[in-house]
Amino acid sequence: MKGLAALYTEDCKIMVTGMDTVHGREGVEKVVSNYRVAYGVMTLELKSEEVGPVGGDVTYDRGTYTAKTKDGTVADTGKYVVVWKKVGEDWLLYIDIFNTNKA
């Protein structure tokens, strides 16, 4: 989980269906862990549908996701919006909003 969390800024925010906003890399680890336990998710496929600049060091990405279990069964589908921020030479996830298509 720490490897994934390293893709986020130190001050990141994650907004997930049914949860308060989670802050920081520790929050990333918590969200990913909870998601894996709740759905048995082992892989996440992202399909970017729109990417564009917001400003010099900020860009956005909007798309869909498919989460799958170890055997390839689809556990969840949904949509996301991510705001990327350039930190030094790296582009990192700053704001991550995703929600399920499940009712």
mmCIF file of C-alpha atoms in Angstrom:
data_model
loop_
_atom_site.group_PDB
_atom_site.id
_atom_site.type_symbol
_atom_site.label_atom_id
_atom_site.label_comp_id
_atom_site.label_asym_id
_atom_site.label_seq_id
_atom_site.Cartn_x
_atom_site.Cartn_y
_atom_site.Cartn_z
ATOM 1 C CA MET A 1 0.000 0.000 0.000
ATOM 2 C CA LYS A 2 2.888 2.358 0.679
ATOM 3 C CA GLY A 3 3.967 2.081 -2.964
ATOM 4 C CA LEU A 4 0.566 3.255 -4.106
ATOM 5 C CA ALA A 5 0.452 5.981 -1.452
ATOM 6 C CA ALA A 6 3.765 7.346 -2.778
ATOM 7 C CA LEU A 7 1.924 8.299 -5.993
ATOM 8 C CA TYR A 8 -0.052 10.873 -3.967
ATOM 9 C CA THR A 9 1.047 14.246 -2.579
ATOM 10 C CA GLU A 10 1.687 14.477 1.152
ATOM 11 C CA ASP A 11 -1.409 16.708 1.494
ATOM 12 C CA CYS A 12 -3.701 14.709 -0.804
ATOM 13 C CA LYS A 13 -7.453 14.399 -0.371
ATOM 14 C CA ILE A 14 -9.530 11.328 -1.277
ATOM 15 C CA MET A 15 -13.302 11.492 -1.597
ATOM 16 C CA VAL A 16 -15.022 8.118 -1.725
ATOM 17 C CA THR A 17 -18.690 7.177 -1.742
ATOM 18 C CA GLY A 18 -20.049 6.875 1.797
ATOM 19 C CA MET A 19 -16.965 8.278 3.550
ATOM 20 C CA ASP A 20 -15.781 11.618 4.831
ATOM 21 C CA THR A 21 -12.867 13.136 2.939
ATOM 22 C CA VAL A 22 -9.645 11.332 3.816
ATOM 23 C CA HIS A 23 -6.389 13.292 4.017
ATOM 24 C CA GLY A 24 -2.742 12.390 3.443
ATOM 25 C CA ARG A 25 -0.871 9.285 2.394
ATOM 26 C CA GLU A 26 -1.958 7.359 5.480
ATOM 27 C CA GLY A 27 -5.514 8.008 4.355
ATOM 28 C CA VAL A 28 -4.693 6.513 0.948
ATOM 29 C CA GLU A 29 -3.492 3.337 2.649
ATOM 30 C CA LYS A 30 -6.686 3.175 4.733
ATOM 31 C CA VAL A 31 -8.994 3.656 1.731
ATOM 32 C CA VAL A 32 -7.177 1.066 -0.395
ATOM 33 C CA SER A 33 -7.135 -1.455 2.451
ATOM 34 C CA ASN A 34 -10.841 -0.970 3.175
ATOM 35 C CA TYR A 35 -11.703 -1.271 -0.525
ATOM 36 C CA ARG A 36 -9.695 -4.481 -0.914
ATOM 37 C CA VAL A 37 -11.339 -6.041 2.138
ATOM 38 C CA ALA A 38 -14.875 -4.934 1.226
ATOM 39 C CA TYR A 39 -14.735 -6.076 -2.412
ATOM 40 C CA GLY A 40 -11.821 -8.530 -2.544
ATOM 41 C CA VAL A 41 -10.186 -6.296 -5.149
ATOM 42 C CA MET A 42 -6.783 -7.308 -6.469
ATOM 43 C CA THR A 43 -6.601 -5.288 -9.710
ATOM 44 C CA LEU A 44 -7.927 -1.942 -10.821
ATOM 45 C CA GLU A 45 -8.306 -1.009 -14.480
ATOM 46 C CA LEU A 46 -8.587 2.701 -15.271
ATOM 47 C CA LYS A 47 -9.925 4.103 -18.533
ATOM 48 C CA SER A 48 -9.123 7.771 -18.932
ATOM 49 C CA GLU A 49 -11.798 9.575 -20.964
ATOM 50 C CA GLU A 50 -10.687 13.194 -20.634
ATOM 51 C CA VAL A 51 -7.446 14.860 -19.571
ATOM 52 C CA GLY A 52 -6.790 18.577 -19.546
ATOM 53 C CA PRO A 53 -4.839 21.398 -17.978
ATOM 54 C CA VAL A 54 -6.139 23.419 -15.061
ATOM 55 C CA GLY A 55 -3.060 25.583 -14.674
ATOM 56 C CA GLY A 56 0.707 25.427 -15.036
ATOM 57 C CA ASP A 57 1.365 22.729 -12.468
ATOM 58 C CA VAL A 58 -2.131 21.219 -12.222
ATOM 59 C CA THR A 59 -4.080 18.965 -14.573
ATOM 60 C CA TYR A 60 -7.177 16.776 -14.323
ATOM 61 C CA ASP A 61 -8.145 13.297 -15.453
ATOM 62 C CA ARG A 62 -11.723 11.990 -15.701
ATOM 63 C CA GLY A 63 -12.647 8.404 -16.476
ATOM 64 C CA THR A 64 -14.023 5.063 -15.373
ATOM 65 C CA TYR A 65 -12.674 2.150 -13.387
ATOM 66 C CA THR A 66 -13.233 -1.586 -13.179
ATOM 67 C CA ALA A 67 -12.134 -3.389 -10.020
ATOM 68 C CA LYS A 68 -11.527 -7.142 -10.235
ATOM 69 C CA THR A 69 -10.973 -9.942 -7.757
ATOM 70 C CA LYS A 70 -8.040 -12.360 -7.918
ATOM 71 C CA ASP A 71 -9.927 -14.688 -10.284
ATOM 72 C CA GLY A 72 -10.862 -11.797 -12.625
ATOM 73 C CA THR A 73 -14.462 -11.420 -11.487
ATOM 74 C CA VAL A 74 -15.675 -7.824 -11.721
ATOM 75 C CA ALA A 75 -16.197 -6.644 -8.142
ATOM 76 C CA ASP A 76 -17.078 -3.030 -8.859
ATOM 77 C CA THR A 77 -17.311 -0.433 -11.615
ATOM 78 C CA GLY A 78 -17.476 3.311 -11.279
ATOM 79 C CA LYS A 79 -16.134 6.685 -12.258
ATOM 80 C CA TYR A 80 -13.387 9.004 -11.069
ATOM 81 C CA VAL A 81 -11.948 12.491 -11.291
ATOM 82 C CA VAL A 82 -8.340 13.066 -10.303
ATOM 83 C CA VAL A 83 -6.444 16.327 -9.943
ATOM 84 C CA TRP A 84 -2.720 15.915 -10.548
ATOM 85 C CA LYS A 85 -0.196 18.377 -9.124
ATOM 86 C CA LYS A 86 3.439 18.755 -10.132
ATOM 87 C CA VAL A 87 5.738 18.482 -7.129
ATOM 88 C CA GLY A 88 9.355 19.049 -8.079
ATOM 89 C CA GLU A 89 9.784 17.003 -11.259
ATOM 90 C CA ASP A 90 6.989 14.522 -10.452
ATOM 91 C CA TRP A 91 3.275 14.556 -11.226
ATOM 92 C CA LEU A 92 1.419 13.265 -8.155
ATOM 93 C CA LEU A 93 -2.233 12.683 -7.305
ATOM 94 C CA TYR A 94 -3.529 15.603 -5.242
ATOM 95 C CA ILE A 95 -7.308 15.116 -5.197
ATOM 96 C CA ASP A 96 -8.901 11.747 -5.966
ATOM 97 C CA ILE A 97 -12.675 11.424 -6.207
ATOM 98 C CA PHE A 98 -14.254 8.113 -7.129
ATOM 99 C CA ASN A 99 -17.629 6.508 -6.689
ATOM 100 C CA THR A 100 -19.242 3.226 -7.522
ATOM 101 C CA ASN A 101 -21.939 2.668 -10.093
ATOM 102 C CA LYS A 102 -23.660 0.302 -7.664
ATOM 103 C CA ALA A 103 -26.976 1.505 -6.309
#
